[in-house]
Amino acid sequence: MLNLERLRTLDAVARHGSVGGAADNLHVTTSAVSQQLAKLEREAGQPLLAKNGRGVRLTDAGRLLAEHAARILSQVQVAQADLEAQRGRVVGELRIAGFATAARGLFPAALTALRADHPQLAVRSDELEAEDSVRGVLLGDLDLAVVLDWYNKPLPLPEGLAKRSILDDLADVAMPVGHRLAGRSAVDLEEFASDEWVTWPEGEFCHEWLMFTLRGKGVEPRIGHVAREHATQLALVSAGLGVSVAPRLGRGPVPEGVRVVPVRGAMRRHVYAVWRVDADRRPSIRAAVEALASAGLDVAG
């Protein structure tokens, strides 16, 4: 009989690509992972791992069993969700992640409400970029993620995920108070063709969106400075070093020396929660989504 926890260990190795990655995910030592896999090999009656340089790779038998393990563990999640739904109680642990401004603008209110309404639910939150959060939900490292896309550039979502809209977040252009357009009530992005931009790091979804959007308007972006945090971006704008996109969610007070101006036609980010379909009936996920949606309504005003 194949042991479920050993199948979980094999699944973690397959998903994370290494014994070390599996150990980190399972919160155990690499030695414990190796021992579990050795026992599973004896149960399976054939090698599941082979050396690959300084690491390991799955054998054909290992890949075959890992595919079965993923399906078995998915069914276990469905069973757990059904049991939770039958009890109808919001208990246990919930792992949630969100991008920076969602963690700042939504999580404090939502998680405080969850703690007050469901004291037996332990929520663990993290700040992650949208793509990393989606990957975490798919891998089973997260139960729920708050992600975003833009009005003109959707974030591709893999099959097997459910989602619910939390809010639409307007974004403005932030510029120094002495900028030639700072006195306007609305602007067009094309009007910043000669300006340097303060933007997110290359490869992040919002950076790629800005490049896509400006080029779609016939503007080749001039990137002057890069900063991951919106507060840092606005500080650079305040110093007169460029202009930036300034979403309203989690923005906080605008520093002196900065003027934010709406864009004609409105730039919007769609913010939504995602979770695995096989966990759809878990009361804890339903409660968390409702708390996030309520926080989103308060933010949207």
Steps between C-alpha positions, in 0.01 A plus 500: 500500500643839399528746786320834448761715674775342289298571188472860623878511530547368144248753373696781668824384337328486159348849544808673640763315300732408785520332840591834658202675343269224619643523852442876512143457377423224750685675786721198569869419457651369176592187694134442588404537133769253394386248761136526387600452137717199585204338676273583206746337260485183707120512493501558123761231439710712262717815497310829489799737499830502315808719546521796262826686549491637853124457519240236418241432233192282493530166323227391260338313789542808719326726246217248458446470875528880546218548247283259698604668825386841372157358412471315831594810701251707303228253594610520862458879482151452359418261787634747755301783342184288506553415867557867584187591306297236684617633836433852377765642734777741409798339674855385431771688314472718190805609300443815297720728290453823308695757300645794694217754478236233568694386807510862616156615385283191557663256741489705823121544487423155357723304738381699802140417407586131458667490841199662663238285326691170493745479794574133432639580154876565488587715198858522371561775245786581265580769243567358154476612139189379317677235291673356808171493691322315219784248488478456877127425484551249219782327688294484818740727692221759533128465555399840363666783309405857417625583152448766234491572133449819301205621294691433178728209602342198675706276725481147356350260753563125471216249509396373839466840666185678611490878537288785632532872434598711803508851350606710203787726600548829319853618424624854437822650368726644769723791399705772670293804599702710258427271202350668194180288536462524878222757477279287277183323617570200272781383273572254219794261528626612159572842651788348700695383194797723591500416872706244685298240689549364847373144473500150645790255442523340158315169483230597749146496362436873559825597328413287198152657498645854493735415212213333309263792559739781407624322188139436402459878496807551284724605788836332559539509880800676650579322827692720740467319832371167631349435843284216628317702769247769407621720787851494352366578154310803635809618689695497172217689329501754783870556438420592139656186353207385285133406489331179609172310502339534843220251577262617773477173697733519797655824375483695823584870528664645190833663593558871467629589159279246320180563304281207391276550198235261361535357151226557245306179443627374840782256564367214711648196669263207554565351844366152575545198722596157362494154656499138387171367369544184706494715817193697392275373780737578788322740740833664587559599138143625462535706819832649387365593157200670660728694735718611209194602296370704795837671538497569126160667526629726778804596291291569191277722711 
